[in-house]
Backbone as a chain_set.jsonl record, in Angstrom:
{"seq": "MKYFSGHGIDVNEDSSYERIKRLALALQDKAGVDYRWKGVYDPSTHKIELPEHETLFCLYAWYWSVPEARPSFHEIFVKTLGKRDGSEAEKLRELEATLPSDKGKLLYMNKDVAEDIFKFYEKYMRTPLRRDLGKGAKGRTVSRYLTSDELDLVLKVGRYDDEGQEKRAQEIASKLLKWLDQITTGRVLNDIEKVFAEHEESSEHMKNPEELEGGRRDLCMHASEYVELVV", "coords": {"N": [[100.169, 113.529, 93.04], [99.824, 113.689, 90.3], [97.11, 113.215, 90.06], [96.02, 115.501, 91.309], [97.093, 117.599, 89.713], [95.934, 116.913, 87.326], [93.375, 117.692, 87.759], [93.468, 120.383, 87.634], [94.899, 121.723, 89.639], [97.772, 123.483, 90.252], [100.357, 121.817, 90.637], [103.179, 119.594, 91.127], [105.443, 116.744, 91.283], [107.673, 117.996, 92.263], [106.849, 120.139, 93.708], [107.07, 122.403, 96.389], [106.972, 122.18, 100.001], [106.115, 124.62, 101.121], [104.696, 125.748, 98.971], [102.598, 123.925, 98.596], [101.242, 124.185, 101.042], [100.49, 126.869, 100.864], [98.735, 126.916, 98.653], [96.746, 125.238, 99.641], [95.793, 126.712, 101.815], [94.637, 128.815, 100.443], [92.515, 127.491, 99.228], [91.091, 126.755, 101.48], [90.343, 129.253, 102.413], [88.636, 129.88, 100.36], [86.642, 128.081, 100.921], [85.657, 129.173, 103.167], [86.756, 128.82, 105.714], [89.224, 128.791, 108.373], [91.778, 127.189, 109.326], [94.532, 127.145, 109.81], [96.303, 125.087, 110.319], [95.811, 123.994, 112.822], [94.284, 121.962, 115.327], [91.846, 119.647, 114.091], [91.457, 118.687, 110.748], [88.453, 119.216, 109.16], [86.288, 118.636, 106.745], [83.529, 118.921, 106.828], [82.939, 121.298, 108.013], [83.153, 123.245, 106.157], [81.977, 126.22, 104.792], [81.364, 126.765, 102.234], [80.962, 124.315, 99.899], [83.611, 122.375, 98.688], [84.947, 121.044, 95.592], [85.564, 117.506, 95.262], [88.263, 116.87, 94.627], [89.635, 119.141, 95.454], [89.109, 119.16, 98.167], [90.427, 116.799, 98.905], [93.004, 117.593, 98.304], [93.449, 119.59, 100.217], [93.352, 117.963, 102.463], [95.582, 116.367, 102.0], [97.609, 118.312, 102.191], [97.23, 119.007, 104.835], [98.007, 116.697, 106.181], [100.682, 116.736, 105.624], [103.071, 117.318, 107.598], [105.747, 118.012, 108.171], [108.433, 119.517, 106.326], [110.34, 117.698, 105.294], [109.183, 115.233, 104.914], [107.028, 113.9, 102.79], [103.516, 113.267, 102.75], [102.031, 110.006, 102.595], [99.369, 108.493, 102.296], [97.132, 105.827, 102.537], [94.327, 106.125, 102.523], [93.896, 108.53, 101.206], [95.02, 108.081, 98.685], [93.406, 105.984, 97.714], [90.952, 107.283, 97.424], [91.466, 108.938, 95.284], [91.1, 107.316, 93.153], [88.497, 107.232, 92.494], [85.067, 106.06, 92.308], [84.376, 102.911, 93.858], [83.942, 100.711, 91.821], [84.839, 98.492, 90.58], [86.571, 99.246, 88.648], [88.987, 100.007, 89.581], [91.352, 98.505, 89.373], [92.083, 98.706, 86.672], [92.565, 101.446, 86.517], [94.712, 101.656, 88.257], [96.523, 100.15, 86.821], [96.927, 101.751, 84.579], [98.079, 103.972, 85.817], [100.374, 102.833, 86.898], [101.765, 102.271, 84.587], [102.831, 104.692, 83.922], [104.878, 105.117, 85.637], [108.395, 105.317, 86.406], [110.667, 102.603, 85.75], [112.073, 101.903, 88.014], [110.563, 102.591, 90.175], [108.921, 100.87, 91.509], [105.871, 98.863, 92.003], [102.301, 98.963, 91.517], [100.28, 97.197, 91.205], [99.903, 93.816, 92.061], [100.287, 90.492, 91.153], [99.33, 87.153, 92.125], [101.605, 85.547, 91.799], [103.638, 87.417, 91.949], [103.53, 88.222, 94.609], [104.102, 85.78, 95.82], [106.735, 85.42, 94.992], [107.994, 87.545, 96.324], [107.582, 86.801, 99.001], [109.011, 84.406, 99.072], [111.59, 85.436, 98.614], [111.889, 86.884, 100.943], [112.012, 84.883, 102.96], [114.348, 83.676, 102.061], [116.316, 85.717, 102.192], [116.233, 86.75, 104.843], [116.066, 84.586, 106.554], [116.854, 81.818, 105.642], [119.457, 82.068, 104.321], [121.109, 83.617, 106.238], [120.82, 81.924, 108.504], [121.928, 79.471, 107.672], [124.531, 80.341, 107.274], [125.282, 81.131, 109.897], [125.002, 78.727, 111.36], [126.896, 77.244, 110.035], [129.181, 78.471, 110.9], [129.317, 77.614, 113.429], [127.698, 78.836, 115.322], [126.194, 79.763, 118.47], [124.021, 79.934, 121.381], [122.455, 83.083, 121.83], [122.653, 83.884, 119.193], [121.706, 81.767, 117.684], [119.22, 81.418, 118.879], [117.709, 83.627, 118.113], [116.5, 82.996, 115.755], [114.404, 81.395, 116.369], [110.957, 80.689, 117.161], [108.611, 81.92, 119.661], [107.287, 79.741, 120.777], [109.064, 77.698, 120.167], [111.272, 78.499, 121.632], [110.254, 78.117, 124.155], [110.262, 75.348, 124.23], [112.975, 74.92, 124.336], [113.61, 75.988, 126.852], [112.25, 74.247, 128.494], [113.872, 72.097, 128.799], [115.392, 72.427, 131.016], [116.03, 74.735, 133.533], [118.611, 75.325, 134.476], [120.198, 73.834, 132.907], [122.35, 74.407, 130.813], [123.843, 73.222, 128.77], [122.098, 71.277, 127.817], [120.006, 72.888, 126.915], [121.279, 74.258, 124.853], [121.809, 72.179, 123.094], [119.201, 71.394, 122.407], [118.296, 73.748, 121.16], [120.001, 73.837, 118.946], [119.164, 71.556, 117.603], [116.525, 72.234, 116.911], [117.013, 74.465, 115.301], [118.399, 73.284, 113.199], [116.406, 71.662, 112.09], [114.712, 73.676, 111.303], [116.212, 74.881, 109.277], [116.201, 72.855, 107.359], [113.496, 72.876, 106.747], [113.258, 75.444, 105.661], [114.832, 75.11, 103.408], [113.156, 73.74, 101.769], [111.333, 75.497, 100.799], [109.838, 77.016, 98.036], [109.134, 79.259, 95.307], [106.942, 78.312, 93.908], [105.636, 76.636, 95.783], [104.867, 78.49, 97.72], [103.15, 80.038, 96.166], [101.119, 78.17, 95.661], [100.099, 77.959, 98.244], [99.094, 80.549, 98.643], [97.05, 80.645, 96.717], [95.479, 78.655, 97.764], [94.543, 79.664, 100.285], [93.089, 81.871, 99.407], [91.123, 80.582, 97.915], [89.789, 79.168, 99.922], [88.722, 81.285, 101.358], [87.019, 82.499, 99.503], [85.212, 80.556, 98.976], [82.896, 80.458, 100.547], [80.771, 82.869, 102.09], [79.73, 82.605, 104.545], [81.358, 82.05, 106.676], [82.336, 84.406, 107.589], [82.563, 86.719, 110.244], [80.335, 88.838, 112.055], [80.956, 92.201, 113.155], [79.93, 92.625, 115.771], [80.088, 90.149, 116.862], [82.647, 89.615, 117.495], [85.274, 88.895, 119.801], [87.344, 89.751, 122.628], [88.621, 92.014, 121.634], [89.383, 91.58, 119.019], [89.926, 92.377, 115.6], [89.796, 91.251, 113.171], [87.772, 89.662, 110.721], [87.815, 87.188, 109.63], [90.095, 84.41, 109.267], [92.529, 82.696, 107.405], [94.819, 80.141, 107.268], [97.92, 78.79, 106.1], [100.779, 76.746, 105.324], [102.798, 78.6, 104.758], [101.673, 81.172, 104.579], [99.262, 83.62, 105.823], [95.909, 84.692, 105.624], [94.136, 87.418, 106.522], [91.089, 88.932, 107.014]], "CA": [[100.335, 114.815, 92.391], [99.237, 113.6, 88.967], [95.661, 113.358, 90.24], [95.71, 116.902, 91.598], [97.389, 118.428, 88.543], [94.95, 116.57, 86.309], [92.134, 118.398, 88.08], [93.659, 121.824, 87.533], [95.699, 122.315, 90.715], [99.1, 123.656, 89.664], [101.393, 121.187, 91.459], [103.812, 118.404, 90.57], [106.253, 116.021, 92.261], [108.718, 118.875, 92.794], [106.254, 121.261, 94.442], [107.615, 122.498, 97.742], [106.1, 122.174, 101.178], [105.53, 125.952, 101.262], [103.713, 125.969, 97.914], [101.432, 123.085, 98.889], [100.518, 124.806, 102.143], [99.917, 128.137, 100.397], [97.58, 126.598, 97.813], [95.7, 124.67, 100.496], [95.204, 127.814, 102.579], [93.778, 129.56, 99.52], [91.293, 126.705, 99.062], [90.337, 126.848, 102.73], [89.716, 130.58, 102.398], [87.532, 129.755, 99.409], [85.58, 127.321, 101.587], [85.151, 129.964, 104.283], [87.277, 128.358, 107.002], [90.602, 129.207, 108.62], [92.339, 126.263, 110.304], [95.93, 127.483, 110.088], [97.005, 123.873, 110.713], [95.585, 123.66, 114.223], [93.113, 121.124, 115.515], [91.63, 118.55, 113.153], [90.852, 119.137, 109.495], [87.107, 118.652, 109.06], [85.613, 119.213, 105.577], [82.108, 119.188, 107.082], [82.792, 122.669, 108.507], [83.245, 124.179, 105.04], [80.772, 127.007, 104.549], [81.125, 126.561, 100.805], [81.462, 122.974, 99.591], [84.655, 122.295, 97.673], [84.966, 119.803, 94.805], [86.264, 116.442, 95.985], [89.714, 116.913, 94.431], [90.173, 120.23, 96.264], [89.045, 118.693, 99.557], [91.519, 115.845, 99.078], [94.264, 118.336, 98.298], [93.574, 120.199, 101.548], [93.665, 116.884, 103.397], [96.977, 116.02, 101.721], [98.436, 119.372, 102.772], [97.064, 118.944, 106.288], [98.814, 115.578, 106.665], [102.101, 117.013, 105.404], [103.378, 118.066, 108.821], [107.119, 118.53, 108.151], [108.883, 119.634, 104.931], [111.197, 116.603, 104.847], [108.456, 113.966, 104.745], [105.743, 114.006, 102.103], [102.552, 112.264, 103.228], [101.644, 108.937, 101.679], [98.31, 107.854, 103.056], [96.31, 104.929, 101.733], [92.954, 106.596, 102.368], [93.876, 109.59, 100.195], [95.299, 107.471, 97.387], [92.231, 105.223, 97.284], [89.903, 108.208, 97.002], [91.794, 109.504, 93.977], [90.73, 106.351, 92.114], [87.082, 107.379, 92.181], [84.138, 105.107, 92.893], [84.831, 101.523, 93.906], [82.993, 100.013, 90.962], [85.539, 97.428, 89.871], [87.489, 99.802, 87.646], [90.209, 100.462, 90.242], [92.521, 97.78, 88.871], [92.475, 99.285, 85.39], [93.131, 102.767, 86.792], [96.037, 101.419, 88.827], [97.38, 99.668, 85.736], [97.278, 102.923, 83.774], [98.995, 104.796, 86.602], [101.635, 102.105, 87.007], [102.457, 102.362, 83.296], [103.5, 105.989, 83.816], [105.967, 105.179, 86.606], [109.71, 104.815, 85.984], [110.813, 101.179, 86.055], [112.677, 101.697, 89.329], [109.691, 103.16, 91.195], [108.072, 99.866, 92.119], [104.64, 98.426, 91.367], [101.042, 99.266, 92.188], [99.466, 95.988, 91.109], [100.665, 92.59, 92.277], [99.609, 89.23, 90.922], [99.681, 86.164, 93.144], [102.974, 85.075, 91.609], [104.536, 88.471, 92.423], [103.533, 88.128, 96.071], [104.809, 84.544, 96.156], [108.159, 85.666, 94.781], [108.47, 88.415, 97.403], [107.614, 86.016, 100.24], [110.156, 83.499, 98.942], [112.813, 86.222, 98.787], [111.984, 87.234, 102.362], [112.538, 83.708, 103.665], [115.72, 83.445, 101.61], [117.227, 86.776, 102.632], [116.254, 87.008, 106.281], [116.047, 83.361, 107.349], [117.653, 80.687, 105.191], [120.87, 82.397, 104.089], [121.847, 83.913, 107.47], [120.83, 80.776, 109.412], [122.931, 78.533, 107.169], [125.845, 80.935, 107.531], [125.581, 81.093, 111.329], [125.21, 77.338, 111.775], [128.166, 76.823, 109.455], [130.258, 79.05, 111.712], [129.25, 77.06, 114.776], [127.046, 79.801, 116.206], [125.476, 79.211, 119.612], [123.367, 80.902, 122.256], [121.477, 84.034, 121.308], [122.742, 83.96, 117.734], [120.804, 80.739, 117.168], [117.887, 81.607, 119.462], [116.956, 84.693, 117.445], [115.766, 82.426, 114.624], [113.345, 80.531, 116.878], [109.707, 81.313, 117.587], [108.412, 81.878, 121.111], [106.952, 78.358, 121.147], [110.294, 76.908, 120.092], [112.099, 78.893, 122.778], [109.675, 77.438, 125.323], [110.759, 73.969, 124.198], [114.371, 74.974, 124.778], [113.631, 76.239, 128.295], [111.699, 73.094, 129.201], [114.951, 71.132, 129.043], [115.839, 72.641, 132.396], [116.459, 76.125, 133.685], [120.049, 75.432, 134.715], [120.886, 72.893, 132.016], [122.779, 75.199, 129.654], [124.276, 72.326, 127.699], [120.898, 70.667, 127.248], [119.285, 73.924, 126.18], [122.003, 74.53, 123.615], [121.603, 71.032, 122.215], [117.828, 71.466, 121.893], [118.225, 74.885, 120.238], [120.684, 73.444, 117.715], [118.304, 70.588, 116.918], [115.393, 72.963, 116.33], [117.538, 75.312, 114.227], [118.732, 72.408, 112.071], [115.132, 71.3, 111.466], [114.214, 74.888, 110.654], [116.951, 75.072, 108.031], [115.686, 71.874, 106.399], [112.183, 73.374, 106.323], [113.501, 76.599, 104.796], [115.384, 74.629, 102.143], [112.071, 73.178, 100.961], [110.461, 76.569, 100.318], [110.018, 77.478, 96.661], [108.099, 80.204, 94.888], [105.767, 77.537, 93.523], [104.929, 76.19, 96.981], [104.224, 79.663, 98.32], [102.038, 80.386, 95.281], [100.044, 77.212, 95.931], [99.503, 78.329, 99.528], [98.316, 81.773, 98.443], [95.831, 80.282, 95.998], [94.681, 77.833, 98.666], [93.834, 80.476, 101.278], [92.088, 82.666, 98.696], [90.022, 79.684, 97.554], [89.037, 78.902, 101.142], [87.974, 82.488, 101.73], [85.994, 82.803, 98.509], [84.291, 79.424, 98.849], [81.624, 80.791, 101.184], [80.823, 84.067, 102.929], [79.085, 82.302, 105.819], [82.34, 81.967, 107.759], [82.679, 85.756, 108.016], [81.917, 87.11, 111.488], [79.89, 90.214, 112.172], [81.76, 92.892, 114.169], [79.403, 92.477, 117.125], [80.368, 88.799, 117.336], [84.061, 89.494, 117.813], [85.581, 88.91, 121.227], [88.728, 90.01, 122.997], [89.215, 93.127, 120.909], [89.83, 91.198, 117.681], [89.408, 93.209, 114.526], [89.685, 90.483, 111.938], [86.499, 88.982, 110.558], [88.115, 85.785, 109.375], [91.511, 84.155, 109.035], [92.837, 81.432, 106.75], [96.261, 79.932, 107.405], [98.543, 77.666, 105.414], [102.13, 76.524, 105.844], [103.672, 79.754, 104.57], [100.99, 82.466, 104.592], [97.979, 83.784, 106.491], [95.039, 85.713, 105.056], [93.244, 87.967, 107.534], [90.168, 89.895, 106.403]], "C": [[99.711, 114.817, 90.994], [97.726, 113.78, 89.037], [95.295, 114.822, 90.435], [95.956, 117.795, 90.382], [96.397, 118.163, 87.419], [93.605, 117.238, 86.533], [92.352, 119.908, 88.189], [94.41, 122.49, 88.66], [97.157, 122.322, 90.26], [100.202, 123.143, 90.594], [101.995, 120.018, 90.69], [104.677, 117.769, 91.652], [107.318, 116.896, 92.912], [108.168, 120.053, 93.586], [106.709, 121.245, 95.895], [106.526, 122.437, 98.804], [105.378, 123.512, 101.304], [104.454, 126.202, 100.211], [102.438, 125.164, 98.175], [100.588, 123.722, 99.986], [99.81, 126.081, 101.686], [98.667, 127.898, 99.547], [96.42, 126.058, 98.649], [95.017, 125.757, 101.319], [94.265, 128.64, 101.704], [92.456, 128.823, 99.312], [90.439, 126.754, 100.324], [89.657, 128.212, 102.858], [88.5, 130.568, 101.48], [86.339, 129.049, 100.05], [85.02, 128.058, 102.797], [85.595, 129.485, 105.641], [88.729, 128.795, 107.133], [91.184, 128.333, 109.723], [93.732, 126.69, 110.761], [96.666, 126.323, 110.74], [96.913, 123.584, 112.213], [94.328, 122.808, 114.328], [93.049, 120.008, 114.49], [90.943, 119.079, 111.903], [89.517, 118.435, 109.311], [86.362, 119.311, 107.901], [84.144, 119.551, 105.824], [81.874, 120.609, 107.588], [82.896, 123.705, 107.387], [81.913, 124.915, 104.851], [80.363, 126.931, 103.083], [81.753, 125.218, 100.433], [82.478, 123.02, 98.455], [84.479, 121.031, 96.839], [85.819, 118.762, 95.528], [87.778, 116.539, 95.835], [90.353, 118.035, 95.247], [90.148, 119.864, 97.748], [90.175, 117.715, 99.843], [92.872, 116.548, 99.107], [94.491, 119.013, 99.652], [93.948, 119.146, 102.586], [95.114, 116.444, 103.238], [97.913, 117.036, 102.378], [98.393, 119.324, 104.297], [97.937, 117.841, 106.883], [100.317, 115.833, 106.521], [102.583, 117.918, 106.536], [104.783, 118.653, 108.851], [107.622, 118.531, 106.71], [109.616, 118.402, 104.411], [110.438, 115.323, 104.518], [107.103, 114.188, 104.093], [104.786, 112.932, 102.621], [102.255, 111.227, 102.16], [100.611, 108.092, 102.399], [97.381, 107.063, 102.141], [94.924, 105.5, 101.487], [92.841, 107.711, 101.336], [94.063, 108.984, 98.808], [94.078, 106.736, 96.851], [91.149, 106.151, 96.758], [90.197, 108.831, 95.641], [91.405, 108.569, 92.837], [89.262, 106.437, 91.742], [86.241, 106.31, 92.855], [84.695, 103.687, 92.833], [83.833, 100.659, 93.142], [83.648, 98.892, 90.16], [86.535, 97.93, 88.848], [88.824, 100.211, 88.251], [91.457, 99.798, 89.67], [93.014, 98.377, 87.556], [93.104, 100.664, 85.582], [94.534, 102.638, 87.377], [97.016, 100.968, 87.752], [97.837, 100.836, 84.853], [98.287, 103.803, 84.507], [100.364, 104.138, 86.706], [102.453, 102.226, 85.724], [103.207, 103.677, 83.137], [104.698, 106.099, 84.751], [107.281, 104.724, 85.99], [109.879, 103.377, 86.456], [111.363, 100.919, 87.448], [111.81, 102.223, 90.469], [108.697, 102.153, 91.77], [106.805, 99.576, 91.34], [103.439, 98.878, 92.189], [100.121, 98.055, 92.198], [100.355, 94.756, 91.256], [99.786, 91.384, 91.991], [100.052, 88.253, 92.0], [101.132, 85.713, 93.027], [103.996, 86.122, 92.06], [104.666, 88.419, 93.943], [104.311, 86.898, 96.516], [106.314, 84.728, 96.025], [108.74, 86.526, 95.9], [108.569, 87.656, 98.725], [108.792, 85.05, 100.221], [111.469, 84.245, 99.189], [113.006, 86.629, 100.246], [112.578, 86.077, 103.155], [114.01, 83.479, 103.326], [116.69, 84.445, 102.23], [117.358, 86.866, 104.144], [116.276, 85.756, 107.151], [117.059, 82.332, 106.855], [119.14, 81.016, 105.055], [121.621, 82.725, 105.382], [121.894, 82.741, 108.441], [121.865, 79.752, 108.968], [124.343, 79.051, 107.455], [126.224, 80.811, 109.008], [125.82, 79.667, 111.819], [126.538, 76.813, 111.235], [129.361, 77.336, 110.233], [130.26, 78.518, 113.143], [128.602, 77.986, 115.786], [126.265, 79.1, 117.308], [124.721, 80.326, 120.328], [122.36, 81.787, 121.551], [121.5, 84.131, 119.79], [121.804, 82.952, 117.091], [119.375, 80.999, 117.637], [117.059, 82.653, 118.732], [116.175, 84.197, 116.236], [114.537, 81.631, 115.076], [112.11, 81.33, 117.272], [109.588, 81.224, 119.103], [108.069, 80.466, 121.578], [108.193, 77.475, 121.137], [111.237, 77.248, 121.238], [111.575, 78.265, 124.062], [110.155, 75.99, 125.391], [112.208, 73.903, 124.673], [114.435, 75.116, 126.298], [113.121, 75.047, 129.094], [112.745, 72.014, 129.472], [115.417, 71.223, 130.491], [116.455, 74.014, 132.526], [117.97, 76.266, 133.806], [120.865, 74.477, 133.842], [121.289, 73.617, 130.733], [123.167, 74.313, 128.476], [123.083, 71.681, 127.011], [120.09, 71.66, 126.432], [119.954, 74.208, 124.835], [121.795, 73.403, 122.608], [120.214, 71.082, 121.591], [117.692, 72.604, 120.876], [118.871, 74.542, 118.902], [119.835, 72.469, 116.909], [117.152, 71.295, 116.208], [115.86, 73.812, 115.153], [117.877, 74.48, 112.993], [117.47, 71.977, 111.33], [114.544, 72.492, 110.718], [114.908, 75.103, 109.315], [116.476, 74.089, 106.96], [114.331, 72.324, 105.853], [112.345, 74.543, 105.356], [114.026, 76.174, 103.432], [114.303, 74.087, 101.211], [111.154, 74.248, 100.369], [110.835, 76.949, 98.884], [108.917, 78.482, 96.344], [106.811, 79.471, 94.545], [104.959, 77.08, 94.725], [104.205, 77.346, 97.663], [103.013, 80.076, 97.49], [100.858, 79.452, 95.503], [99.328, 77.547, 97.235], [98.622, 79.567, 99.395], [96.99, 81.45, 97.765], [94.903, 79.456, 96.881], [93.883, 78.691, 99.644], [92.796, 81.378, 100.614], [90.872, 81.81, 98.342], [89.153, 79.381, 98.766], [88.162, 80.095, 101.513], [86.8, 82.737, 100.786], [84.95, 81.705, 98.371], [82.919, 79.74, 99.422], [81.799, 82.025, 102.055], [80.252, 83.802, 104.319], [80.068, 82.258, 106.979], [82.723, 83.342, 108.292], [81.887, 86.121, 109.268], [81.459, 88.56, 111.415], [80.695, 90.894, 113.276], [81.263, 92.692, 115.59], [79.662, 91.091, 117.71], [81.817, 88.623, 117.771], [84.292, 89.621, 119.313], [87.05, 89.252, 121.442], [89.398, 91.108, 122.208], [89.712, 92.774, 119.523], [89.172, 92.066, 116.625], [89.235, 92.435, 113.221], [88.352, 89.753, 111.898], [86.682, 87.513, 110.225], [89.605, 85.635, 109.121], [91.669, 82.781, 108.408], [94.354, 81.27, 106.762], [96.702, 78.71, 106.609], [99.956, 77.532, 105.967], [102.98, 77.787, 105.794], [102.989, 81.106, 104.727], [99.722, 82.421, 105.435], [97.21, 84.893, 105.784], [94.07, 86.147, 106.139], [92.401, 89.045, 106.884], [89.317, 90.531, 107.488]], "O": [[99.143, 115.819, 90.56], [97.132, 114.424, 88.172], [94.368, 115.325, 89.8], [95.13, 118.647, 90.056], [96.057, 119.065, 86.654], [92.792, 117.34, 85.614], [91.53, 120.623, 88.761], [94.555, 123.713, 88.654], [97.708, 121.275, 89.922], [100.889, 123.925, 91.251], [101.407, 119.517, 89.732], [104.651, 118.201, 92.805], [107.811, 116.574, 93.993], [108.936, 120.877, 94.082], [106.728, 120.198, 96.543], [105.339, 122.618, 98.532], [104.175, 123.549, 101.562], [103.419, 126.796, 100.511], [101.33, 125.67, 97.995], [99.364, 123.792, 99.874], [98.67, 126.339, 102.073], [97.662, 128.593, 99.703], [95.259, 126.38, 98.398], [93.8, 125.728, 101.5], [93.225, 129.109, 102.167], [91.399, 129.45, 99.229], [89.211, 126.789, 100.248], [88.534, 128.309, 103.351], [87.468, 131.167, 101.784], [85.185, 129.368, 99.766], [84.029, 127.627, 103.387], [84.899, 129.709, 106.632], [89.384, 129.126, 106.145], [91.104, 128.673, 110.903], [94.066, 126.606, 111.943], [97.532, 126.52, 111.593], [97.826, 123.002, 112.798], [93.418, 122.925, 113.507], [94.08, 119.484, 114.069], [89.967, 119.825, 111.987], [89.45, 117.206, 109.304], [85.855, 120.423, 108.048], [83.571, 120.375, 105.112], [80.738, 121.081, 107.595], [82.746, 124.902, 107.631], [80.856, 124.29, 104.762], [79.184, 127.021, 102.739], [82.95, 125.015, 100.637], [82.239, 123.619, 97.407], [83.921, 120.046, 97.324], [86.696, 119.113, 96.318], [88.508, 116.317, 96.8], [91.494, 117.9, 95.688], [91.059, 120.218, 98.496], [90.811, 117.785, 100.895], [93.774, 116.148, 99.843], [95.607, 119.004, 100.17], [94.758, 119.401, 103.477], [95.797, 116.177, 104.227], [98.884, 116.665, 103.038], [99.398, 119.57, 104.964], [98.533, 118.015, 107.946], [101.124, 115.217, 107.216], [102.507, 119.143, 106.434], [105.003, 119.684, 109.487], [107.274, 117.633, 105.943], [109.531, 118.088, 103.224], [111.0, 114.417, 103.903], [106.148, 114.608, 104.746], [105.208, 111.809, 102.9], [102.232, 111.534, 100.968], [100.945, 107.093, 103.036], [96.912, 107.56, 101.117], [94.392, 105.386, 100.383], [91.817, 107.834, 100.664], [93.349, 109.335, 97.869], [93.751, 106.849, 95.67], [90.499, 105.844, 95.758], [89.272, 109.21, 94.922], [91.381, 108.983, 91.678], [88.822, 105.796, 90.788], [86.654, 105.724, 93.856], [85.389, 103.314, 91.888], [82.998, 99.973, 93.73], [83.082, 98.403, 89.182], [87.264, 97.142, 88.246], [89.701, 100.703, 87.542], [92.492, 100.443, 89.502], [94.217, 98.534, 87.351], [94.063, 101.013, 84.893], [95.432, 103.409, 87.039], [98.186, 101.349, 87.763], [98.993, 100.894, 84.436], [99.229, 104.316, 83.904], [101.391, 104.809, 86.612], [103.682, 102.277, 85.767], [104.117, 103.777, 82.314], [105.456, 107.066, 84.672], [107.286, 103.836, 85.137], [109.289, 102.981, 87.461], [111.151, 99.844, 88.01], [112.268, 102.294, 91.61], [107.741, 102.537, 92.443], [106.662, 99.974, 90.183], [103.545, 99.14, 93.387], [99.285, 97.906, 93.089], [101.423, 94.669, 90.65], [98.679, 91.267, 92.518], [101.032, 88.496, 92.704], [101.811, 85.52, 94.036], [105.09, 85.771, 92.501], [105.759, 88.553, 94.493], [105.086, 86.957, 97.471], [107.078, 84.243, 96.859], [109.848, 86.269, 96.371], [109.521, 87.842, 99.482], [109.488, 84.889, 101.223], [112.351, 83.746, 99.886], [114.134, 86.712, 100.732], [113.523, 86.256, 103.922], [114.812, 83.133, 104.194], [117.751, 84.07, 102.73], [118.459, 87.036, 104.669], [116.485, 85.851, 108.361], [118.012, 82.007, 107.563], [119.985, 80.317, 105.613], [122.688, 82.156, 105.61], [122.893, 82.564, 109.138], [122.602, 79.22, 109.798], [125.233, 78.287, 107.83], [127.349, 80.431, 109.334], [126.736, 79.425, 112.604], [127.221, 76.033, 111.899], [130.426, 76.719, 110.232], [131.088, 78.912, 113.964], [128.917, 77.932, 116.975], [125.744, 78.0, 117.12], [124.774, 81.492, 119.937], [121.525, 81.315, 120.78], [120.48, 84.429, 119.169], [121.178, 83.243, 116.072], [118.427, 80.82, 116.873], [115.831, 82.575, 118.731], [115.288, 84.892, 115.742], [113.718, 81.238, 114.246], [112.204, 82.493, 117.665], [110.373, 80.533, 119.753], [108.505, 80.041, 122.648], [108.354, 76.609, 121.997], [111.927, 76.369, 121.757], [112.351, 77.919, 124.953], [110.423, 75.468, 126.474], [112.613, 72.944, 125.331], [115.226, 74.438, 126.954], [113.515, 74.856, 130.245], [112.52, 71.12, 130.288], [115.786, 70.222, 131.105], [117.3, 74.408, 131.722], [118.547, 77.224, 133.292], [122.074, 74.336, 134.023], [120.648, 73.459, 129.694], [122.853, 74.62, 127.326], [123.05, 71.551, 125.788], [119.551, 71.315, 125.38], [119.285, 74.377, 123.816], [121.626, 73.65, 121.414], [120.057, 70.844, 120.394], [117.042, 72.436, 119.844], [118.356, 74.911, 117.847], [119.79, 72.544, 115.681], [116.841, 70.996, 115.055], [115.186, 73.876, 114.125], [117.664, 74.927, 111.866], [117.452, 71.928, 110.1], [113.958, 72.343, 109.645], [114.264, 75.464, 108.33], [116.364, 74.45, 105.789], [114.047, 72.179, 104.664], [111.644, 74.619, 104.347], [113.709, 76.795, 102.418], [114.514, 73.989, 100.002], [110.299, 73.946, 99.536], [112.004, 77.174, 98.573], [107.898, 78.542, 97.031], [105.718, 79.947, 94.851], [103.729, 77.128, 94.699], [103.074, 77.198, 98.125], [101.969, 80.425, 98.042], [99.712, 79.901, 95.529], [98.105, 77.435, 97.328], [97.533, 79.625, 99.966], [95.935, 81.924, 98.188], [93.682, 79.547, 96.76], [92.683, 78.478, 99.819], [91.737, 81.627, 101.189], [89.732, 82.261, 98.456], [87.928, 79.339, 98.661], [87.013, 79.937, 101.926], [85.72, 83.137, 101.219], [83.921, 81.899, 97.724], [81.898, 79.344, 98.86], [82.842, 82.209, 102.683], [80.286, 84.681, 105.18], [79.673, 82.409, 108.135], [83.368, 83.439, 109.336], [80.685, 85.866, 109.346], [82.11, 89.401, 110.796], [81.083, 90.235, 114.241], [82.065, 92.599, 116.52], [79.479, 90.876, 118.908], [82.173, 87.597, 118.351], [83.591, 90.362, 120.002], [87.885, 89.066, 120.557], [90.625, 91.138, 122.115], [90.399, 93.582, 118.898], [88.006, 92.442, 116.747], [88.601, 92.918, 112.283], [87.863, 89.283, 112.925], [85.809, 86.691, 110.504], [90.293, 86.605, 108.803], [91.024, 81.819, 108.826], [95.084, 82.157, 106.319], [95.964, 77.736, 106.465], [100.285, 78.15, 106.98], [103.794, 78.022, 106.686], [103.666, 82.101, 104.985], [99.181, 81.354, 105.725], [97.787, 85.907, 105.392], [93.273, 85.343, 106.623], [92.934, 89.97, 106.272], [88.471, 91.375, 107.194]]}, "num_chains": 1, "name": "protein.A"}
């Protein structure tokens, strides 16, 4: 909204669904088209070319399909930053400085990402697993912490050997907890820096789209103990 208002469109964070739609329809009339929110919004059909900020505003309004849910699309946000000439980070930093402290962040340093990953492991894996094992949890309660490969190891004990399967699951879960106990923000940060260094070392490992097989969309992948980087 700040981007649009900064370019002269009279809107703000409190602008209603009806007002956004009304302003967008006026801009579409200006461009010589009449979509009325049917079909697909296509700026190339404009009889009169609109400035980029007005085209983006129409696209924003087009994506806003129900009053209760404002659109938040990456492709629109990125375009509001202007040309990708290396100045995006500074623009994001300026925008972030205007946000209330409780509205999150736009820029993340490696250490911020490492902290979030550590908190994820702590909140969703280590703490609940320790609690469940401490209560003597068995069966599905323990199995939900295991990967598909680990579950295969449990099943290989024997299809009808329930006691053996439970013993194997408990062993794997105990090892998992020990592994989780070793995770620190510093270790995750080292992993992040490692995969970035591997990726930036050489561009020769990047695959061309025509070389991809099996419907893969990633051009390269770098994995470490705690993180994966897919580009």
